[in-house]
Amino acid sequence: MKVLVTVKEVAAVEDDFEIDGLSIDDRYLEYDLNEWDDYAVEAAVQIAEAADEDVEVVAATIGPERSEETIRMALAKGADRAVRVWDDAIADQTLLDVNAKASVFEQVVAEEEPDLVLTGVQAADDALGATGVALANRVGYQWAAVVNDLDYAAGDDVATVRRELEGGVEEITEVDLPAVLSIQTGINEPRYASLRGIRQAQQKEIAPHDLSDLGLDAETVDGALELTDMYEPESESDATIFEGGAEETATELANVLRDKGVVGE
Amino acid sequence: MDYGLTQEQEQLREEVRRFAENEIAPVADEYDREEKYPAEIVEKAAEMGLTGAHFPMEYGGVGYSTLDMALVTEELFAVDPGIGLCVTSAGFGAEAIMEFGTEEQKEEYLPPIAEGEAVMGAAISEPHAGSDVSSLSTRAEKDGDEWVVNGSKMWITNGSIGDYFVVMCETDPDVGDRYTGFSQLLIERDRDGFESEKITGKLGIRASDTAELRFDDVRVPEENLVGQRGMGFPQLMQFFDETRTMVAAQAVGIAKGANERALEYAEEREQFGRPISEFQAIRHKLSEMHTRTEAARQLTYKSAWSVDNAEDDLTMLASMAKEFASDVATDAADEAVQIHGGAGFVDDFDVERLYRDAKITQIYEGTTEIQKNIVARELLDEGY
């Protein structure tokens, strides 16, 4: 069987940074594999390791050449090969919207024909949180979002998943394959890339594709969303210090929690 | 001449640092204070492949070069030298097995180190033989097809927790030359007559296990001889260049750790209404610390590269790197404490720990004074 994992290189800003128009200069940024995708890769590799049959784990990303260094960490952790899609038309977008990403991954799925697609719930940078579900809709796969527990053995036709719903409620449900699952952090404990894995990853394939390779044209990635402004939101915090014995301060704390709506009446 | 690291080396460095930040940093203080060996962390490090990375693939390693190992060492020591040493020392003595051991020895003793199932050590120093290694008195006598070992060893890393040791013993006391007549023997902890006593109260690297070993009529089979009888010293000396380069890498790591902490604190700490990083006295300190560390790093990398590629000036380079980098480490840790002021004098910040840890790099694997003698000896072409 084949598992496709969508992965993304995301940028995080340092403590002090400056915004220049619609972007932040590279010197303030650190690039890393999206945290949610790290869990998705681990879930895929665990399925492959536990399997009696051959399971191929393919990582797919939309990203510039620079992102190969990050994507290679997914290969070092056990993915077998990667597909990287990039194009001038993608670079020209101020913000790649969910539809555009789903269009690109739709073609990757058509080419790879995976039995299972794992995505992170969201990306740490734009946090749209919709790519996985949108992709499932495009390719007609079954889907489950925000999966925090997965019971699936390679070759099975059904995956049993636990998903997070609103308000702290969880549900356990079964999903027929082929399926797209968006993976929540905490579902497993992502491994460190082993030194042997890092060495082997240097020889693994990261196949570059542009839009025309996937049979898409530049307009495919023109989205309805445009980035118009970037600013740092003002943050406020205030601290209340309760003084006195445990009994009175506990009551005061309970009042505050009730007022703020943290606990019910 | 190529000055850049490969993408693989960059990834190696980042992942080792990530491991150290997540698994070591949060508990470093605790292990230091309690002088406790971090067995669980060493096991996790082994899972990642850190304990035998320089072993060949067929013995569970990755075949990493000396430069790769220097990078790993630097990152671990930048976070915590004590636990860093526990990880990098798990295979102390394995070089002798790799280079001179029999196929059986390699198959039996190397994979358990790489897999995290065993820890080993090299036993050379004795209570009365430190820098003067030729005055060793641990004896091994042949009795039938066994060696009978008597004597004691001092300052042995992994001494009270290690599973087996490569022990330098005098086997042929009657030969005239003061450097022949010694042999390396593999001695397992579970042999009758083997005792160890943990040494506590160390100034630094307190998570690392150090012990005195005592051998009282310890019998090992003759196949435990590593390499040739009587050639223990020439065999050992071959690795001094490598082990000294690794101490230089440890020192570069400590300096790096001190510099990072000093820089961060200087940017945060405010006095007279501004961060102390705006005062020239502090700026010059930071500048000098980073400059000297970079110089030590380049000397160390060149020495590491030379181990694998160019042996001509290696002995001199390794001693230069070890001597210089260990000075830079102790100075950088000193300045890092100074920049922290009172806060650096207590264990709220871990520059205090680095300050204590740095000192050992001027002492073990040949003191600073011995390194200077070696550099001079090489310059003057005097031989051993």
XYZ file of C-alpha atoms in Angstrom:
649
model
C 0.000 0.000 0.000
C 0.968 3.622 -0.259
C 0.646 6.452 2.265
C 0.979 10.039 1.092
C 1.861 12.653 3.703
C 1.548 16.324 2.871
C 4.276 18.327 4.550
C 5.158 21.996 4.672
C 8.179 24.016 5.584
C 7.027 26.852 7.827
C 8.815 29.941 9.034
C 8.816 31.087 12.644
C 9.887 34.577 13.678
C 12.515 35.287 16.276
C 11.555 37.232 19.413
C 12.505 40.533 17.813
C 11.631 41.101 14.169
C 10.547 43.788 11.784
C 7.749 43.669 9.255
C 8.622 45.130 5.880
C 5.438 45.676 3.890
C 3.883 42.263 3.350
C 6.832 40.228 4.446
C 9.405 39.660 7.149
C 13.052 39.625 6.190
C 14.718 36.222 6.059
C 17.183 37.141 8.802
C 14.357 37.129 11.354
C 13.011 33.762 10.226
C 13.800 30.206 11.128
C 12.501 27.480 8.872
C 11.350 24.154 10.137
C 9.006 21.295 9.332
C 5.434 22.188 10.318
C 4.835 20.703 13.766
C 1.556 18.963 12.811
C 3.223 17.370 9.793
C 5.896 15.893 12.041
C 3.125 13.897 13.757
C 1.609 12.924 10.401
C 4.974 11.631 9.162
C 5.419 9.644 12.365
C 1.928 8.130 12.009
C 2.737 7.079 8.422
C 6.135 5.633 9.319
C 4.604 3.693 12.216
C 2.072 2.121 9.841
C 4.909 1.159 7.497
C 7.086 -0.256 10.294
C 4.283 -2.376 11.752
C 3.233 -3.764 8.366
C 3.824 -7.259 7.015
C 3.446 -5.982 3.471
C 5.435 -3.292 1.678
C 4.209 0.171 2.569
C 5.606 3.119 0.678
C 5.522 6.467 2.454
C 5.670 9.432 0.075
C 5.977 13.008 1.331
C 4.467 15.749 -0.833
C 5.120 19.432 -0.431
C 4.507 22.755 -2.111
C 7.662 24.744 -1.568
C 10.733 26.373 -3.100
C 14.067 24.626 -3.502
C 15.173 25.873 -0.080
C 12.496 23.707 1.529
C 14.291 20.541 0.429
C 16.498 20.745 3.508
C 13.421 20.607 5.709
C 11.622 17.988 3.627
C 14.709 15.812 3.862
C 14.110 15.551 7.606
C 10.842 13.748 6.813
C 12.894 11.379 4.657
C 15.426 10.972 7.483
C 12.572 9.965 9.789
C 11.478 7.210 7.451
C 9.544 8.520 4.431
C 10.768 6.724 1.303
C 10.741 9.591 -1.180
C 9.276 13.030 -1.722
C 7.523 15.086 -4.372
C 8.091 18.846 -4.356
C 5.863 21.169 -6.367
C 6.932 24.724 -7.150
C 6.347 27.178 -9.923
C 6.870 30.866 -10.657
C 3.097 31.225 -10.586
C 3.065 29.908 -7.029
C 5.948 32.171 -5.995
C 3.957 35.153 -7.334
C 1.056 34.573 -4.950
C 1.036 36.656 -1.785
C -0.975 33.921 -0.102
C -1.637 30.486 -1.504
C -5.229 29.716 -0.617
C -6.796 26.397 0.275
C -8.302 25.880 -3.174
C -4.953 26.349 -4.863
C -3.262 23.877 -2.515
C -6.080 21.377 -2.952
C -5.758 21.677 -6.753
C -2.050 20.937 -6.618
C -2.372 18.018 -4.212
C -5.352 16.685 -6.202
C -2.981 16.141 -9.122
C -0.323 14.617 -6.872
C -2.927 12.169 -5.550
C -4.026 11.377 -9.117
C -0.424 10.569 -9.992
C 0.487 8.643 -6.845
C -2.861 6.948 -6.144
C -2.270 6.549 -2.398
C -4.547 4.422 -0.218
C -4.221 6.814 2.656
C -3.392 10.521 2.779
C -2.238 12.042 6.058
C -2.057 15.805 6.487
C -1.358 17.941 9.519
C -4.479 19.585 10.991
C -3.033 22.969 10.085
C 0.186 24.754 9.225
C 1.886 26.805 11.902
C 2.249 29.832 9.610
C -1.056 30.539 7.831
C -3.129 28.224 10.067
C -5.929 27.826 7.510
C -6.560 24.296 8.725
C -8.577 23.280 5.673
C -6.206 21.750 3.143
C -6.762 18.134 4.220
C -10.536 18.284 4.090
C -10.584 20.292 0.861
C -8.302 17.717 -0.734
C -10.566 14.857 0.368
C -13.499 16.632 -1.242
C -11.607 17.066 -4.515
C -10.421 13.496 -4.823
C -13.613 11.936 -3.476
C -11.904 10.147 -0.572
C -13.514 9.613 2.798
C -12.085 11.877 5.467
C -11.695 12.575 9.172
C -10.334 15.814 10.568
C -8.401 16.483 13.790
C -7.520 12.853 14.400
C -5.785 12.325 17.736
C -5.782 8.540 17.787
C -5.477 6.168 14.887
C -5.963 2.427 14.827
C -5.006 1.167 11.409
C -2.909 -1.694 10.078
C -1.582 -1.701 6.541
C -3.942 -3.519 4.170
C -7.103 -2.952 6.235
C -10.067 -1.405 4.440
C -11.173 0.603 7.444
C -9.352 2.916 9.848
C -10.688 3.515 13.341
C -10.025 7.079 14.400
C -10.667 9.257 17.407
C -11.281 12.879 16.546
C -11.441 16.057 18.540
C -14.686 17.989 18.293
C -15.563 21.367 19.754
C -15.897 21.869 23.495
C -13.642 19.042 24.582
C -15.879 16.355 23.043
C -14.269 13.480 21.175
C -15.756 10.917 18.856
C -14.579 7.540 17.727
C -15.505 6.724 14.188
C -14.599 4.432 11.327
C -13.394 5.683 7.985
C -13.329 3.607 4.813
C -10.238 3.741 2.689
C -9.091 5.424 0.547
C -9.183 8.282 3.019
C -7.659 11.586 4.023
C -6.961 12.055 7.742
C -5.799 15.344 9.213
C -3.514 14.560 12.107
C -3.516 16.407 15.427
C -0.415 16.959 17.547
C -0.034 14.548 20.454
C -1.283 11.519 18.467
C 2.170 9.956 18.840
C 5.690 10.873 19.861
C 7.591 11.956 16.750
C 11.035 10.417 16.688
C 14.321 12.205 16.251
C 15.841 11.533 12.884
C 18.483 8.893 13.520
C 22.015 9.546 12.359
C 21.674 6.599 10.012
C 18.366 8.015 8.758
C 19.945 11.406 8.066
C 22.690 9.735 6.066
C 20.281 7.553 4.080
C 17.989 10.511 3.414
C 20.718 12.188 1.361
C 20.248 9.472 -1.277
C 16.448 9.542 -1.309
C 14.578 11.167 -4.160
C 12.888 14.566 -3.911
C 11.219 14.846 -7.327
C 10.627 18.437 -8.448
C 7.442 19.240 -10.380
C 6.107 22.487 -11.758
C 2.454 23.142 -12.495
C 2.709 22.032 -16.127
C 4.220 18.694 -15.020
C 0.991 18.152 -13.127
C -1.140 19.255 -16.064
C -2.106 22.504 -14.363
C -1.833 26.074 -15.611
C -0.832 29.231 -13.774
C -4.449 30.324 -13.211
C -5.049 27.251 -11.049
C -3.210 28.857 -8.185
C -4.823 32.282 -8.492
C -6.855 32.370 -5.331
C -9.686 34.445 -3.979
C -7.492 35.477 -1.073
C -4.912 38.192 -1.215
C -2.582 39.291 1.525
C -3.198 42.997 2.013
C -1.514 43.884 5.266
C 0.772 42.439 7.912
C 1.048 43.744 11.435
C 1.813 42.598 14.932
C -1.348 42.462 17.035
C -1.179 44.341 20.273
C -1.211 41.973 23.163
C -2.549 42.760 26.578
C -2.165 40.897 29.786
C -2.960 41.631 33.358
C -2.200 39.689 36.484
C -4.210 39.506 39.667
C -2.406 38.341 42.758
C -4.581 36.895 45.506
C -3.253 37.235 48.990
C -4.367 35.432 52.101
C -5.193 31.891 53.145
C -6.085 29.097 50.765
C -9.805 29.224 51.515
C -10.422 32.876 50.718
C -8.069 32.946 47.725
C -9.704 29.813 46.305
C -13.069 31.532 46.457
C -11.671 34.639 44.788
C -10.097 32.531 42.046
C -13.346 30.641 41.517
C -15.195 33.954 41.121
C -12.761 35.169 38.525
C -12.951 31.906 36.570
C -16.743 32.085 36.639
C -16.774 35.738 35.532
C -14.446 34.979 32.636
C -16.577 32.054 31.571
C -13.840 29.480 32.108
C -16.105 27.412 34.367
C -19.897 27.219 34.333
C -22.253 28.446 37.042
C 39.535 24.235 -0.071
C 35.926 24.014 0.975
C 34.726 25.922 4.020
C 31.088 24.929 4.164
C 29.391 22.055 5.929
C 27.384 19.701 3.749
C 23.611 19.711 3.927
C 23.859 16.373 5.726
C 26.181 17.874 8.342
C 23.841 20.844 8.855
C 20.923 18.469 9.361
C 22.963 16.315 11.702
C 23.862 19.343 13.773
C 20.305 20.634 13.946
C 18.812 17.299 14.925
C 21.450 16.654 17.621
C 20.803 20.133 18.997
C 17.069 19.481 19.004
C 17.675 16.254 20.932
C 19.916 18.025 23.440
C 17.484 20.934 23.968
C 14.506 18.606 24.482
C 15.996 15.655 26.333
C 19.068 16.995 28.145
C 18.579 20.698 28.945
C 15.524 20.264 31.217
C 17.297 17.747 33.490
C 20.939 18.859 33.283
C 20.871 20.640 36.657
C 19.368 17.683 38.452
C 21.963 15.190 37.189
C 24.776 17.628 37.934
C 23.618 18.282 41.475
C 23.027 14.625 42.278
C 26.114 13.332 40.419
C 23.794 10.838 38.772
C 24.525 8.895 35.568
C 21.714 9.539 33.038
C 21.199 5.956 31.816
C 17.800 6.711 30.264
C 19.110 9.638 28.252
C 22.075 7.628 26.984
C 19.595 4.940 25.896
C 17.529 7.503 23.973
C 20.706 8.873 22.422
C 21.605 5.354 21.337
C 18.199 4.970 19.660
C 19.072 8.027 17.620
C 22.430 6.479 16.785
C 24.601 8.851 18.816
C 26.600 6.302 20.797
C 28.377 4.475 18.002
C 27.967 6.771 15.017
C 31.635 6.463 14.021
C 31.512 2.648 14.019
C 31.333 1.025 10.602
C 27.818 0.133 9.359
C 28.337 -3.626 9.843
C 28.868 -3.094 13.579
C 25.768 -0.963 14.104
C 27.279 2.438 13.385
C 26.922 4.951 10.578
C 30.583 5.291 9.638
C 30.682 8.964 10.529
C 33.908 10.877 10.042
C 35.900 12.587 12.781
C 34.522 15.956 11.634
C 30.946 14.635 11.870
C 31.679 13.433 15.396
C 33.183 16.818 16.283
C 29.923 18.482 15.189
C 27.858 16.089 17.299
C 30.137 16.642 20.301
C 30.018 20.430 19.925
C 26.215 20.549 19.956
C 25.840 18.210 22.933
C 28.446 20.075 24.978
C 26.906 23.467 24.138
C 23.797 22.308 25.986
C 25.366 20.280 28.800
C 28.922 18.952 29.029
C 28.138 16.446 31.808
C 25.425 14.515 30.006
C 27.084 15.276 26.661
C 30.135 13.367 27.858
C 27.980 10.426 28.969
C 26.667 10.155 25.397
C 29.961 10.641 23.569
C 31.952 8.448 25.972
C 29.729 5.375 25.726
C 32.232 3.934 23.269
C 35.476 5.070 24.889
C 38.134 2.514 24.022
C 36.225 1.202 21.000
C 38.798 2.743 18.630
C 41.313 0.125 19.750
C 38.842 -2.659 18.963
C 37.937 -1.148 15.586
C 41.549 -0.726 14.526
C 43.327 -3.664 16.165
C 40.608 -6.052 17.391
C 39.827 -9.442 15.913
C 36.633 -9.997 13.907
C 35.166 -11.825 16.928
C 35.955 -8.902 19.229
C 34.363 -6.423 16.832
C 31.213 -8.500 16.515
C 30.905 -9.051 20.234
C 31.816 -5.665 21.663
C 30.856 -2.963 19.135
C 27.143 -3.509 18.296
C 25.972 -3.424 21.957
C 27.496 0.067 22.290
C 25.779 1.362 19.152
C 22.474 -0.204 20.243
C 22.615 1.266 23.736
C 22.800 -2.126 25.428
C 26.285 -1.641 26.825
C 28.693 1.117 27.777
C 32.461 0.761 27.739
C 35.555 2.577 28.893
C 39.266 2.986 28.357
C 41.427 2.456 31.436
C 44.878 4.024 31.246
C 45.598 6.425 34.154
C 46.604 5.078 37.564
C 46.919 6.679 40.993
C 50.633 7.270 40.343
C 50.624 7.462 36.559
C 48.824 10.444 35.028
C 50.781 12.426 32.453
C 53.659 9.950 32.773
C 51.840 7.027 31.211
C 54.981 4.920 30.946
C 55.069 4.459 34.734
C 51.929 2.276 34.773
C 52.027 -0.595 37.210
C 48.896 -2.643 36.476
C 50.317 -6.058 35.601
C 48.953 -8.847 33.436
C 50.728 -12.185 33.629
C 50.149 -15.128 31.361
C 48.971 -18.266 33.151
C 48.229 -21.042 30.667
C 45.674 -19.650 28.211
C 44.580 -16.850 30.532
C 45.794 -13.436 31.586
C 45.869 -12.703 35.312
C 45.518 -8.987 36.018
C 46.474 -7.130 39.204
C 46.548 -3.400 39.899
C 44.278 -0.362 39.846
C 43.162 2.353 37.465
C 42.156 5.909 38.339
C 39.775 8.538 36.864
C 38.097 6.021 34.594
C 35.144 7.478 32.702
C 32.133 5.091 32.946
C 34.131 3.174 35.563
C 31.275 2.243 37.909
C 28.616 1.672 35.239
C 30.560 0.390 32.215
C 30.190 -3.210 31.011
C 33.723 -3.683 29.669
C 36.993 -1.809 29.497
C 40.080 -1.709 27.336
C 42.761 -1.767 30.037
C 46.408 -0.842 29.525
C 48.517 -3.429 31.359
C 52.187 -4.117 31.664
C 52.713 -7.582 30.166
C 56.452 -7.655 29.484
C 58.282 -5.684 32.194
C 61.711 -6.985 31.190
C 61.946 -5.281 27.812
C 64.333 -2.341 27.903
C 62.396 0.285 25.935
C 60.020 2.250 28.198
C 57.194 2.283 25.641
C 57.042 -1.379 24.723
C 56.069 -4.103 27.128
C 52.470 -2.898 27.577
C 49.363 -4.505 26.123
C 45.662 -3.661 25.867
C 43.305 -6.206 27.429
C 39.517 -6.311 27.333
C 38.228 -6.813 30.868
C 34.530 -7.312 31.581
C 32.900 -6.019 34.734
C 31.496 -9.425 35.689
C 34.925 -11.067 36.042
C 35.794 -12.264 39.553
C 38.156 -9.864 41.301
C 36.925 -6.771 39.399
C 35.887 -3.906 41.640
C 35.018 -0.299 41.014
C 34.468 2.671 43.277
C 32.678 5.777 42.052
C 34.603 9.007 42.511
C 32.331 11.797 43.772
C 32.905 15.457 44.505
C 34.116 16.417 41.026
C 34.198 20.145 40.209
C 32.341 19.637 36.941
C 30.945 17.110 34.435
C 29.262 15.597 37.450
C 26.660 13.586 35.522
C 29.500 11.667 33.915
C 30.548 8.588 35.837
C 34.149 8.463 37.035
C 35.599 5.645 39.104
C 38.633 3.863 40.374
C 38.962 0.288 39.081
C 40.698 -2.435 41.051
C 41.816 -5.788 39.680
C 42.586 -8.530 42.164
C 43.710 -11.663 40.304
C 41.189 -10.964 37.549
C 41.388 -13.759 34.963
C 40.475 -13.177 31.314
C 41.006 -15.558 28.378
C 43.965 -14.894 26.119
C 41.631 -13.924 23.275
C 40.828 -10.745 25.248
C 44.145 -9.294 24.129
C 43.454 -6.359 21.784
C 46.010 -6.102 19.002
C 49.545 -7.248 19.632
C 51.214 -8.161 22.878
C 53.740 -5.492 23.877
C 52.312 -2.959 21.412
C 49.805 -1.334 23.769
C 51.444 2.088 23.708
C 52.016 2.454 19.995
C 48.389 1.282 19.531
C 47.131 3.812 22.085
C 49.136 6.744 20.769
C 47.589 6.353 17.370
C 44.301 7.560 18.865
C 45.618 10.465 20.908
C 45.257 12.727 17.876
C 41.635 11.705 17.520
C 40.692 11.810 21.200
C 42.410 15.168 21.691
C 40.542 16.552 18.709
C 37.333 15.397 20.389
C 38.239 17.210 23.615
C 38.874 20.303 21.496
C 35.358 19.840 20.048
C 33.973 19.530 23.596
C 35.704 22.792 24.490
C 34.335 24.545 21.396
C 30.880 23.327 22.451
C 31.284 24.679 25.977
C 32.472 28.034 24.606
C 29.539 28.095 22.200
C 27.116 27.377 25.041
C 28.677 30.082 27.209
C 28.562 32.598 24.358
C 24.911 31.910 23.558
C 23.883 32.306 27.184
C 25.985 35.453 27.652
C 24.546 37.076 24.528
C 20.978 36.269 25.485
C 21.416 37.578 29.022
C 23.164 40.760 27.861
C 20.220 41.558 25.589
C 17.668 40.940 28.341
C 19.296 42.383 31.435
C 18.688 46.090 31.850
C 20.719 48.494 33.966
C 20.713 52.300 33.914
C 17.612 52.093 31.752
C 18.980 50.020 28.896
C 20.111 46.505 28.056
C 23.671 45.895 29.237
C 24.479 44.791 25.660
C 24.567 48.517 24.858
C 27.593 49.101 27.099
C 30.940 48.933 25.381
C 32.567 46.896 28.153
C 29.999 44.125 27.595
C 30.059 44.463 23.790
C 33.810 43.952 23.718
C 33.526 40.892 25.917
C 30.884 39.374 23.623
C 32.917 40.228 20.571
C 36.094 38.670 21.925
C 34.349 35.531 23.193
C 32.749 34.857 19.824
C 35.896 35.644 17.850
C 38.105 33.364 19.914
C 35.506 30.598 19.816
C 35.377 30.779 16.036
C 39.177 30.585 15.897
C 39.131 27.529 18.194
C 36.390 25.976 16.067
C 38.357 26.358 12.835
C 41.479 24.888 14.420
C 39.393 21.984 15.746
C 37.661 21.345 12.420
C 41.003 21.370 10.655
C 42.364 18.885 13.145
C 39.253 16.709 12.716
C 39.511 16.918 8.940
C 43.193 15.999 9.174
C 42.412 12.837 11.153
C 40.574 11.535 8.104
C 42.458 13.227 5.283
C 45.969 14.468 6.045
C 48.073 12.949 8.757
C 51.241 14.999 8.205
C 50.810 17.742 10.795
C 48.027 16.024 12.658
C 49.735 15.443 15.999
C 50.721 19.090 16.275
C 47.303 20.303 15.085
C 45.443 18.092 17.552
C 47.529 19.373 20.471
C 47.180 22.971 19.297
C 43.420 22.580 18.978
C 43.049 20.883 22.359
C 45.254 23.378 24.161
C 43.753 26.471 22.536
C 40.102 25.423 22.578
C 40.218 24.406 26.237
C 41.628 27.846 27.130
C 38.910 29.509 25.073
C 36.257 27.396 26.818
C 37.407 28.270 30.344
C 37.730 31.962 29.413
C 34.342 32.085 27.697
C 32.643 30.389 30.657
C 34.402 32.835 32.991
C 33.222 35.852 30.988
C 29.713 34.415 30.711
C 29.513 34.279 34.518
C 30.943 37.827 34.688
C 28.277 39.125 32.305
C 25.587 37.463 34.421
C 26.995 39.161 37.529
C 25.455 37.932 40.783
C 22.930 35.838 38.848
C 25.799 33.871 37.334
C 27.257 33.012 40.716
C 24.256 30.887 41.718
C 22.712 27.986 39.911
C 19.613 29.859 38.693
C 21.414 30.178 35.370
C 23.481 27.340 34.007
C 26.563 29.411 33.143
C 27.610 28.470 36.675
C 27.615 24.820 35.611
C 29.490 25.542 32.378
C 32.119 27.455 34.371
C 32.775 24.354 36.475
C 32.543 21.976 33.513
C 34.994 23.910 31.324
C 38.025 23.246 33.531
C 38.308 19.543 32.789
C 39.084 20.228 29.127
C 42.445 21.665 30.216
C 43.206 18.515 32.172
C 42.024 15.259 30.628
C 43.477 13.578 27.527
C 46.767 15.322 28.295
C 47.012 18.563 30.273
C 47.542 21.962 28.663
C 51.197 21.740 29.693
C 51.647 18.355 28.001
C 49.983 19.697 24.822
C 52.437 22.595 24.723
C 55.321 20.147 25.121
C 53.983 18.120 22.203
C 53.644 21.167 19.957
C 57.227 22.205 20.791
C 58.505 18.668 20.293
C 56.852 18.513 16.869
C 58.223 21.946 15.915
C 61.721 20.919 16.935
C 61.335 17.568 15.219
C 62.345 15.646 18.316
C 60.224 12.494 17.965
C 58.737 10.771 21.014
